[in-house]
Amino acid sequence: MEQKILKKDEIEKLYNELASEYNVYAPVKKKGNISFEKIEKSEDIVLDYLNSKIPPKSVLFPQMEVLFEYTLDEKDVEITDRQDLDQKILILGIRPCDAYSFELFANFFSSHGNWKDEIYLKKKENTTLIGMGCNTPRTTCFCTSVGGNPFNKENMDVFLTDLGDKYLVEGISDKGKEMVKNLSWLSDATDADVKKSSELAKQAEESITATIDSETIVKNLETNFEHPVWREISESCIGCGSCSYLCPTCTCFDVIDETDKYNNRGRRIRIWDTCQSCLYSLETSGHNPRDTKIQRCRNRIMHKFSYYPENYELLGCVGCGRCIAVCPANNDILTILHKVEKIEEKGG
Amino acid sequence: MSNPYIPYLTRVKSVVAENKVNDIKTIELEFKNEEDYKKFDYIPGQFAEISLIGKGECPIGIASSPTEEGTIKFTIKKMGTVTSGFHSSEIGDIIGVRGPCGNGWPMEDMKGKNIIVIGGGFAYSTLRSLIIYLLDDRYRKDYGDITTIYGNRESGEVLYRDLLEEWEKRDDIKVVLTIDREEEGWTREVGFVAAIVKKVAPSPENAVAIICGPPIMIRTAVAELVELGWKDEQILNSLEMRMKCGIGKCGRCNIGNKFVCTDGPVFSLAELKKMPNEY
Amino acid sequence: MTIETENKDIENSIRDTAKKLLSEKQVDVILGYSKGTLPLSSTPIIIRKEDDVDKLVWNNLTYINIARYLAPLMPQLCDNEGNPLKIGIVAKGCVGRAVNLLAAEKQINLENVKMIGINCNGNVNRSVIDLEIGEKEILDVLISGDDIIAKGKDWEQIFPYDQYINELCKVCQVKSPSATADTCVGECQELESIHDEFADVAEYDAKSDDEKWEYIKDALEPCTLCYSCRQACPVCYCNLCFVDQNLPVWFGKTTQLPDVIVFHLIRAFHLAGRCVACGACSSVCPVGIDLNKITRKLEEIVKKRFDFTSGLSAETVPPMMDFSMHDAEEFMLEED
């Protein structure tokens, strides 16, 4: 049988084998928060989790990333490119929504203009995903409304289903199938195992309660740029940007040069940035195209549900619900989207 | 694979002050590597992300025309840390250049048409690139009549004075310079750009208008053109936005679903009207 | 009186006062808290009509300090011409302190503000509850008697309120706003000074210098420099924050420890003598850093040096923004 079984006490064995070839990233619990970190010992791996606080985008698109390094010397400058992009990365335990977000990221970073973001794309090429289905989606999950599913295996290389005391292991992509074959010590799955995983998948999909009508939303957003709803939904926003920092599909970044004057060297880095910051679009002349909170709140929603679909015919949101959980002012995106759904066609 | 964030290295060949108060200078850059210069294949209207390695980077329109071979030029206004750094750079200093970025003026589409180039103040820099290209012996015959209207607050602000005076002597381009108020020694036009546009009254027949300048100048000049019968598709604008990567990846220069650094910075008025008013 | 009954009383008093203020046109809008969409949250709300006052709630989940929306003034709190509306703000102690502080710093005009004072009974410590419940989703939280009951799909857990109240709330000395002329309606108190034991700082104080440094480094390590703490703080209102200045650049923007520590220490200094101990910074931190460990220590130092508590008066400017000939100087000269 193609499907295999990984017993929960075999995680250490799996890790040891993978770690010899890959830099393994998996969820760990640090100070109460789940985040995807590089694993040094298998005991740190937490696979019994709902979803991570910080999305796994931080593995391929870290909060701070070096673009290149340089040395300055009198009248000359020498630039050193990134040398570490060939490392093989494996992300274990990633959820379907986050795996899909990697595709959206890659899509964006390879379009627009003549240059692709080779740094991200090279890393993605060298990344293998061993994902896991969500047996218990949260009340804030709405992946099924944005083209996803708690058991979507499409964007994974290998897919795990938590059957209680063991995982069902399925190779999805060619790379994944090869990997499963090479883990020859995995036991075979039984028909009962496969049946149970289908049941869990069905249950998970049915348990999702949060839904949005994305078709209506995209349609309404085509024409309601100046609608009073934007004033309403930006009322409680404090402009902190947590929603974008923790969003798996938010890609915006800032670029800064950091120089160590005393050693004549430095690096140009990129760091996460957010369109919710009031300085995001501030021009040197002092003019700021988005200097009100209303415009900035609107831009985030429009970007995910109007501009992204306009450019790629794909929604720019994966329905993970992190923004809902983290917003300090409880400015719930589902509430916002339901308001947008209700905008009537004529004026409204 | 090539890291799109790594700049070509160039050396400063010359730094020339362009205006009386000395806050606008043109720097001329020579590529360290001949290979890189060949790769830097640009058309008028494009910009580049130029950097003082260690200080920062900014998007500046390319002031030189690709017909001016050997070096590239940028006209920079001193506004903040990085631009001040450019101003105080010395001959031989290294400046990083990434690009060329943006869509540039539609040189192909404009062939066979009359071209009105309207500029205000410091924004004339990419228009310099455009006009030098149009006037080049190899390309002049591809285009119709060329008129340029260039307005400034006062005569000390007029950029590329020598070049403009040379063009005034030519008969294949009509140059109309204007300043806002009367000045002793100024024998040319006086008045805001919009008023001069009305006076010159360029015909929209088989023509393209290119406008670059402060927002109010653009607004009033466009109004005059529309009055003269110009259609939105015929009027082109080059937008400015805050940019960081210049290659459509950092996300901040978006207007609606378009990025000014890749879908622009040149947009026609017709395109702008379809975009949200956030620029 | 249990927490549950207290809450009901407070809620009713908020709604009654709000209704009265709106109907008598003493205010144009009410700024308060409403039921959140998640079990452990509440949503700030602006009430414009008397009929809507029942949306105002009091549920021990009021983490945002709503005085935050007063400086700079939210556009929704101005009329069409940009003039400030008359605002009635539901004010627990720390919200009242923030309002007074903003008035003392001339950021708001108290003529346009009415504080609906209430006797606050604290907030639930949601990070500890989240930690104890672990990786299970909380579907509902309610206060029953003196207990917090958290419910999931097929489980329930009880947390005694007095043990699971926020650390800051445990040691709070200003539960209702300090009376400020006729700005304060409802529960307000005449307060010129408070007696604060700073019991929550004792553990930190007992550490050696090295241990303190390790403690701060460890606490700030998860920081992602998202600046939510700054955005949530009611007294952080600079048009150009030192973070965003580039002439000069005060600190690097990476998440490496030196940059993170510099940000927090500089911000803490900007808050010295001004922090109102509302805990908003800690509750909004996406990675759960307890910033109040630092701010409370600063408050203790200011109290000792200047005998000053922020937000008790709408006239007295905080000590770091003022100079008096009576200021003690020995700490500048002697080695501490």
PDB file of C-alpha atoms in Angstrom, chain C residues 112-326:
ATOM      1  CA  ASN C 112     -14.995  68.206  25.216  1.00  0.00           C
ATOM      2  CA  VAL C 113     -14.670  65.165  27.453  1.00  0.00           C
ATOM      3  CA  LYS C 114     -16.883  63.598  30.070  1.00  0.00           C
ATOM      4  CA  MET C 115     -15.477  60.634  31.965  1.00  0.00           C
ATOM      5  CA  ILE C 116     -18.095  58.053  32.896  1.00  0.00           C
ATOM      6  CA  GLY C 117     -16.242  56.917  35.997  1.00  0.00           C
ATOM      7  CA  ILE C 118     -16.622  53.323  37.145  1.00  0.00           C
ATOM      8  CA  ASN C 119     -15.079  51.347  39.957  1.00  0.00           C
ATOM      9  CA  CYS C 120     -13.043  48.851  37.949  1.00  0.00           C
ATOM     10  CA  ASN C 121     -12.680  45.273  39.169  1.00  0.00           C
ATOM     11  CA  GLY C 122      -9.876  44.353  36.843  1.00  0.00           C
ATOM     12  CA  ASN C 123      -9.193  42.271  33.767  1.00  0.00           C
ATOM     13  CA  VAL C 124      -8.789  38.565  33.276  1.00  0.00           C
ATOM     14  CA  ASN C 125      -5.178  37.462  32.820  1.00  0.00           C
ATOM     15  CA  ARG C 126      -5.736  35.896  29.424  1.00  0.00           C
ATOM     16  CA  SER C 127      -2.154  34.909  28.678  1.00  0.00           C
ATOM     17  CA  VAL C 128      -1.973  32.733  31.790  1.00  0.00           C
ATOM     18  CA  ILE C 129      -5.323  31.167  31.004  1.00  0.00           C
ATOM     19  CA  ASP C 130      -4.269  30.516  27.399  1.00  0.00           C
ATOM     20  CA  LEU C 131      -1.074  28.934  28.671  1.00  0.00           C
ATOM     21  CA  GLU C 132      -2.860  26.664  31.106  1.00  0.00           C
ATOM     22  CA  ILE C 133      -5.458  25.569  28.610  1.00  0.00           C
ATOM     23  CA  GLY C 134      -2.808  24.831  26.002  1.00  0.00           C
ATOM     24  CA  GLU C 135      -3.547  23.845  22.453  1.00  0.00           C
ATOM     25  CA  LYS C 136      -7.330  23.640  22.763  1.00  0.00           C
ATOM     26  CA  GLU C 137      -9.649  26.265  21.436  1.00  0.00           C
ATOM     27  CA  ILE C 138     -11.571  28.301  24.015  1.00  0.00           C
ATOM     28  CA  LEU C 139     -15.100  28.772  22.735  1.00  0.00           C
ATOM     29  CA  ASP C 140     -16.593  30.803  25.516  1.00  0.00           C
ATOM     30  CA  VAL C 141     -15.559  32.612  28.681  1.00  0.00           C
ATOM     31  CA  LEU C 142     -17.948  33.831  31.315  1.00  0.00           C
ATOM     32  CA  ILE C 143     -17.794  35.177  34.817  1.00  0.00           C
ATOM     33  CA  SER C 144     -19.915  33.171  37.203  1.00  0.00           C
ATOM     34  CA  GLY C 145     -19.921  34.249  40.818  1.00  0.00           C
ATOM     35  CA  ASP C 146     -16.268  34.801  41.605  1.00  0.00           C
ATOM     36  CA  ASP C 147     -14.986  32.413  38.963  1.00  0.00           C
ATOM     37  CA  ILE C 148     -13.896  32.615  35.385  1.00  0.00           C
ATOM     38  CA  ILE C 149     -15.312  29.673  33.461  1.00  0.00           C
ATOM     39  CA  ALA C 150     -13.586  28.797  30.196  1.00  0.00           C
ATOM     40  CA  LYS C 151     -15.462  26.408  27.924  1.00  0.00           C
ATOM     41  CA  GLY C 152     -14.310  24.414  24.942  1.00  0.00           C
ATOM     42  CA  LYS C 153     -15.958  21.892  22.679  1.00  0.00           C
ATOM     43  CA  ASP C 154     -16.191  19.165  25.295  1.00  0.00           C
ATOM     44  CA  TRP C 155     -14.390  20.582  28.285  1.00  0.00           C
ATOM     45  CA  GLU C 156     -14.719  23.232  30.902  1.00  0.00           C
ATOM     46  CA  GLN C 157     -12.181  24.725  33.252  1.00  0.00           C
ATOM     47  CA  ILE C 158     -12.688  26.994  36.218  1.00  0.00           C
ATOM     48  CA  PHE C 159     -10.270  29.732  37.251  1.00  0.00           C
ATOM     49  CA  PRO C 160     -10.837  31.643  40.489  1.00  0.00           C
ATOM     50  CA  TYR C 161     -10.944  35.325  39.550  1.00  0.00           C
ATOM     51  CA  ASP C 162      -8.764  36.529  42.391  1.00  0.00           C
ATOM     52  CA  GLN C 163      -5.972  34.238  41.232  1.00  0.00           C
ATOM     53  CA  TYR C 164      -6.376  34.782  37.490  1.00  0.00           C
ATOM     54  CA  ILE C 165      -6.799  38.516  37.493  1.00  0.00           C
ATOM     55  CA  ASN C 166      -4.122  40.444  35.607  1.00  0.00           C
ATOM     56  CA  GLU C 167      -0.909  40.990  37.581  1.00  0.00           C
ATOM     57  CA  LEU C 168      -1.222  44.753  37.167  1.00  0.00           C
ATOM     58  CA  CYS C 169      -4.840  44.748  38.270  1.00  0.00           C
ATOM     59  CA  LYS C 170      -3.863  42.834  41.410  1.00  0.00           C
ATOM     60  CA  VAL C 171      -1.758  45.752  42.654  1.00  0.00           C
ATOM     61  CA  CYS C 172      -3.860  48.564  41.144  1.00  0.00           C
ATOM     62  CA  GLN C 173      -4.380  51.561  43.422  1.00  0.00           C
ATOM     63  CA  VAL C 174      -6.489  53.731  41.127  1.00  0.00           C
ATOM     64  CA  LYS C 175      -9.610  51.772  40.338  1.00  0.00           C
ATOM     65  CA  SER C 176     -11.760  54.743  39.386  1.00  0.00           C
ATOM     66  CA  PRO C 177     -10.747  58.023  37.775  1.00  0.00           C
ATOM     67  CA  SER C 178      -9.440  60.897  39.788  1.00  0.00           C
ATOM     68  CA  ALA C 179     -12.149  63.555  39.925  1.00  0.00           C
ATOM     69  CA  THR C 180     -11.420  66.371  37.527  1.00  0.00           C
ATOM     70  CA  ALA C 181     -13.771  69.299  38.046  1.00  0.00           C
ATOM     71  CA  ASP C 182     -17.003  68.530  36.231  1.00  0.00           C
ATOM     72  CA  THR C 183     -15.407  66.256  33.687  1.00  0.00           C
ATOM     73  CA  CYS C 184     -16.034  63.223  35.815  1.00  0.00           C
ATOM     74  CA  VAL C 185     -19.506  61.779  36.269  1.00  0.00           C
ATOM     75  CA  GLY C 186     -20.288  58.494  37.981  1.00  0.00           C
ATOM     76  CA  GLU C 187     -17.724  56.864  40.243  1.00  0.00           C
ATOM     77  CA  CYS C 188     -14.879  59.279  40.714  1.00  0.00           C
ATOM     78  CA  GLN C 189     -12.605  59.858  43.621  1.00  0.00           C
ATOM     79  CA  GLU C 190     -10.742  62.811  45.015  1.00  0.00           C
ATOM     80  CA  LEU C 191      -7.189  61.624  44.689  1.00  0.00           C
ATOM     81  CA  GLU C 192      -4.082  63.662  45.274  1.00  0.00           C
ATOM     82  CA  SER C 193      -1.751  60.846  45.972  1.00  0.00           C
ATOM     83  CA  ILE C 194      -1.783  57.069  46.264  1.00  0.00           C
ATOM     84  CA  HIS C 195       0.069  54.611  48.403  1.00  0.00           C
ATOM     85  CA  ASP C 196       1.570  51.956  46.197  1.00  0.00           C
ATOM     86  CA  GLU C 197       3.664  49.181  47.681  1.00  0.00           C
ATOM     87  CA  PHE C 198       4.926  48.171  44.241  1.00  0.00           C
ATOM     88  CA  ALA C 199       4.676  44.590  45.419  1.00  0.00           C
ATOM     89  CA  ASP C 200       4.917  43.411  41.808  1.00  0.00           C
ATOM     90  CA  VAL C 201       8.353  44.964  41.457  1.00  0.00           C
ATOM     91  CA  ALA C 202       9.743  43.381  44.626  1.00  0.00           C
ATOM     92  CA  GLU C 203      10.803  40.194  42.862  1.00  0.00           C
ATOM     93  CA  TYR C 204      12.751  42.160  40.249  1.00  0.00           C
ATOM     94  CA  ASP C 205      14.257  44.433  42.909  1.00  0.00           C
ATOM     95  CA  ALA C 206      15.591  41.459  44.800  1.00  0.00           C
ATOM     96  CA  LYS C 207      17.755  40.419  41.847  1.00  0.00           C
ATOM     97  CA  SER C 208      21.395  41.333  41.486  1.00  0.00           C
ATOM     98  CA  ASP C 209      22.410  43.658  38.656  1.00  0.00           C
ATOM     99  CA  ASP C 210      23.562  40.745  36.515  1.00  0.00           C
ATOM    100  CA  GLU C 211      20.372  38.842  37.182  1.00  0.00           C
ATOM    101  CA  LYS C 212      18.333  41.915  36.245  1.00  0.00           C
ATOM    102  CA  TRP C 213      20.160  42.231  32.943  1.00  0.00           C
ATOM    103  CA  GLU C 214      19.631  38.549  32.167  1.00  0.00           C
ATOM    104  CA  TYR C 215      15.991  38.932  33.096  1.00  0.00           C
ATOM    105  CA  ILE C 216      15.461  41.861  30.728  1.00  0.00           C
ATOM    106  CA  LYS C 217      17.303  40.119  27.911  1.00  0.00           C
ATOM    107  CA  ASP C 218      15.260  36.974  28.341  1.00  0.00           C
ATOM    108  CA  ALA C 219      11.972  38.877  28.547  1.00  0.00           C
ATOM    109  CA  LEU C 220      12.630  40.916  25.400  1.00  0.00           C
ATOM    110  CA  GLU C 221      14.066  38.098  23.309  1.00  0.00           C
ATOM    111  CA  PRO C 222      10.839  37.173  21.438  1.00  0.00           C
ATOM    112  CA  CYS C 223      10.209  40.792  20.405  1.00  0.00           C
ATOM    113  CA  THR C 224       9.554  41.233  16.668  1.00  0.00           C
ATOM    114  CA  LEU C 225       9.619  45.061  16.798  1.00  0.00           C
ATOM    115  CA  CYS C 226       6.060  45.281  15.559  1.00  0.00           C
ATOM    116  CA  TYR C 227       5.446  48.422  17.658  1.00  0.00           C
ATOM    117  CA  SER C 228       1.976  47.273  18.757  1.00  0.00           C
ATOM    118  CA  CYS C 229       2.916  48.318  22.291  1.00  0.00           C
ATOM    119  CA  ARG C 230       3.571  51.829  21.104  1.00  0.00           C
ATOM    120  CA  GLN C 231       0.354  51.932  19.083  1.00  0.00           C
ATOM    121  CA  ALA C 232      -1.757  50.682  21.979  1.00  0.00           C
ATOM    122  CA  CYS C 233      -0.266  53.047  24.546  1.00  0.00           C
ATOM    123  CA  PRO C 234      -2.589  55.982  25.309  1.00  0.00           C
ATOM    124  CA  VAL C 235       0.302  58.313  26.098  1.00  0.00           C
ATOM    125  CA  CYS C 236       2.405  57.503  23.039  1.00  0.00           C
ATOM    126  CA  TYR C 237       1.213  60.124  20.596  1.00  0.00           C
ATOM    127  CA  CYS C 238       4.245  61.735  18.976  1.00  0.00           C
ATOM    128  CA  ASN C 239       3.694  62.720  15.358  1.00  0.00           C
ATOM    129  CA  LEU C 240       7.152  61.494  14.522  1.00  0.00           C
ATOM    130  CA  CYS C 241       8.219  58.723  16.845  1.00  0.00           C
ATOM    131  CA  PHE C 242      11.939  58.376  17.552  1.00  0.00           C
ATOM    132  CA  VAL C 243      11.689  54.984  15.875  1.00  0.00           C
ATOM    133  CA  ASP C 244      10.875  56.570  12.545  1.00  0.00           C
ATOM    134  CA  GLN C 245      13.395  59.370  12.594  1.00  0.00           C
ATOM    135  CA  ASN C 246      16.245  59.059  10.172  1.00  0.00           C
ATOM    136  CA  LEU C 247      18.107  62.259  10.985  1.00  0.00           C
ATOM    137  CA  PRO C 248      19.629  60.786  13.077  1.00  0.00           C
ATOM    138  CA  VAL C 249      18.816  57.104  13.083  1.00  0.00           C
ATOM    139  CA  TRP C 250      18.521  56.266  16.767  1.00  0.00           C
ATOM    140  CA  PHE C 251      18.704  52.519  16.508  1.00  0.00           C
ATOM    141  CA  GLY C 252      18.732  49.676  14.020  1.00  0.00           C
ATOM    142  CA  LYS C 253      15.505  48.039  12.988  1.00  0.00           C
ATOM    143  CA  THR C 254      16.473  44.398  13.125  1.00  0.00           C
ATOM    144  CA  THR C 255      15.120  41.944  15.674  1.00  0.00           C
ATOM    145  CA  GLN C 256      18.565  41.376  17.088  1.00  0.00           C
ATOM    146  CA  LEU C 257      18.769  41.910  20.800  1.00  0.00           C
ATOM    147  CA  PRO C 258      20.681  45.214  20.873  1.00  0.00           C
ATOM    148  CA  ASP C 259      18.111  46.877  18.617  1.00  0.00           C
ATOM    149  CA  VAL C 260      15.177  45.435  20.541  1.00  0.00           C
ATOM    150  CA  ILE C 261      16.579  46.460  23.901  1.00  0.00           C
ATOM    151  CA  VAL C 262      17.348  49.980  22.734  1.00  0.00           C
ATOM    152  CA  PHE C 263      13.799  50.442  21.481  1.00  0.00           C
ATOM    153  CA  HIS C 264      12.224  49.271  24.716  1.00  0.00           C
ATOM    154  CA  LEU C 265      14.578  51.164  26.990  1.00  0.00           C
ATOM    155  CA  ILE C 266      14.189  54.443  25.104  1.00  0.00           C
ATOM    156  CA  ARG C 267      10.421  54.051  25.040  1.00  0.00           C
ATOM    157  CA  ALA C 268      10.410  53.206  28.721  1.00  0.00           C
ATOM    158  CA  PHE C 269      12.290  56.426  29.422  1.00  0.00           C
ATOM    159  CA  HIS C 270       9.791  58.367  27.381  1.00  0.00           C
ATOM    160  CA  LEU C 271       7.139  56.846  29.609  1.00  0.00           C
ATOM    161  CA  ALA C 272       8.849  57.514  32.927  1.00  0.00           C
ATOM    162  CA  GLY C 273       6.438  59.403  35.098  1.00  0.00           C
ATOM    163  CA  ARG C 274       3.765  59.185  32.402  1.00  0.00           C
ATOM    164  CA  CYS C 275       2.796  55.526  32.240  1.00  0.00           C
ATOM    165  CA  VAL C 276      -0.687  54.949  33.645  1.00  0.00           C
ATOM    166  CA  ALA C 277      -0.203  51.227  34.297  1.00  0.00           C
ATOM    167  CA  CYS C 278      -3.140  50.182  32.157  1.00  0.00           C
ATOM    168  CA  GLY C 279      -1.380  47.073  30.826  1.00  0.00           C
ATOM    169  CA  ALA C 280      -2.474  47.654  27.235  1.00  0.00           C
ATOM    170  CA  CYS C 281       1.108  47.268  25.993  1.00  0.00           C
ATOM    171  CA  SER C 282       1.442  43.822  27.528  1.00  0.00           C
ATOM    172  CA  SER C 283      -1.969  42.612  26.400  1.00  0.00           C
ATOM    173  CA  VAL C 284      -1.479  43.659  22.807  1.00  0.00           C
ATOM    174  CA  CYS C 285       1.991  42.204  22.409  1.00  0.00           C
ATOM    175  CA  PRO C 286       1.601  39.407  19.828  1.00  0.00           C
ATOM    176  CA  VAL C 287       4.379  37.388  21.452  1.00  0.00           C
ATOM    177  CA  GLY C 288       3.208  37.962  24.993  1.00  0.00           C
ATOM    178  CA  ILE C 289       6.029  40.052  26.456  1.00  0.00           C
ATOM    179  CA  ASP C 290       5.142  41.471  29.834  1.00  0.00           C
ATOM    180  CA  LEU C 291       6.336  45.033  29.308  1.00  0.00           C
ATOM    181  CA  ASN C 292       4.868  46.166  32.559  1.00  0.00           C
ATOM    182  CA  LYS C 293       7.763  44.595  34.400  1.00  0.00           C
ATOM    183  CA  ILE C 294       9.865  47.452  33.021  1.00  0.00           C
ATOM    184  CA  THR C 295       7.262  50.227  33.205  1.00  0.00           C
ATOM    185  CA  ARG C 296       6.283  49.460  36.777  1.00  0.00           C
ATOM    186  CA  LYS C 297       9.903  49.604  37.862  1.00  0.00           C
ATOM    187  CA  LEU C 298      10.199  53.044  36.282  1.00  0.00           C
ATOM    188  CA  GLU C 299       7.008  54.138  38.005  1.00  0.00           C
ATOM    189  CA  GLU C 300       8.500  53.071  41.311  1.00  0.00           C
ATOM    190  CA  ILE C 301      11.653  55.098  40.688  1.00  0.00           C
ATOM    191  CA  VAL C 302       9.657  58.199  39.739  1.00  0.00           C
ATOM    192  CA  LYS C 303       7.486  57.833  42.819  1.00  0.00           C
ATOM    193  CA  LYS C 304      10.556  57.592  45.018  1.00  0.00           C
ATOM    194  CA  ARG C 305      12.394  60.512  43.413  1.00  0.00           C
ATOM    195  CA  PHE C 306       9.581  62.878  42.694  1.00  0.00           C
ATOM    196  CA  ASP C 307       6.698  61.590  44.795  1.00  0.00           C
ATOM    197  CA  PHE C 308       4.608  61.664  41.653  1.00  0.00           C
ATOM    198  CA  THR C 309       1.887  59.423  40.241  1.00  0.00           C
ATOM    199  CA  SER C 310       0.696  60.173  36.716  1.00  0.00           C
ATOM    200  CA  GLY C 311      -2.878  60.924  35.838  1.00  0.00           C
ATOM    201  CA  LEU C 312      -4.214  62.013  39.232  1.00  0.00           C
ATOM    202  CA  SER C 313      -4.443  65.616  38.161  1.00  0.00           C
ATOM    203  CA  ALA C 314      -5.254  67.253  34.865  1.00  0.00           C
ATOM    204  CA  GLU C 315      -3.001  70.169  35.711  1.00  0.00           C
ATOM    205  CA  THR C 316       0.280  68.825  36.996  1.00  0.00           C
ATOM    206  CA  VAL C 317       2.771  68.140  34.252  1.00  0.00           C
ATOM    207  CA  PRO C 318       4.779  64.918  34.742  1.00  0.00           C
ATOM    208  CA  PRO C 319       8.191  65.451  36.389  1.00  0.00           C
ATOM    209  CA  MET C 320      10.304  64.485  33.357  1.00  0.00           C
ATOM    210  CA  MET C 321       8.657  67.245  31.389  1.00  0.00           C
ATOM    211  CA  ASP C 322       9.008  69.856  34.029  1.00  0.00           C
ATOM    212  CA  PHE C 323      11.670  71.467  36.138  1.00  0.00           C
ATOM    213  CA  SER C 324      11.294  72.705  39.646  1.00  0.00           C
ATOM    214  CA  MET C 325      13.848  74.343  41.887  1.00  0.00           C
ATOM    215  CA  HIS C 326      12.916  71.804  44.508  1.00  0.00           C
TER     216      HIS C 326
END
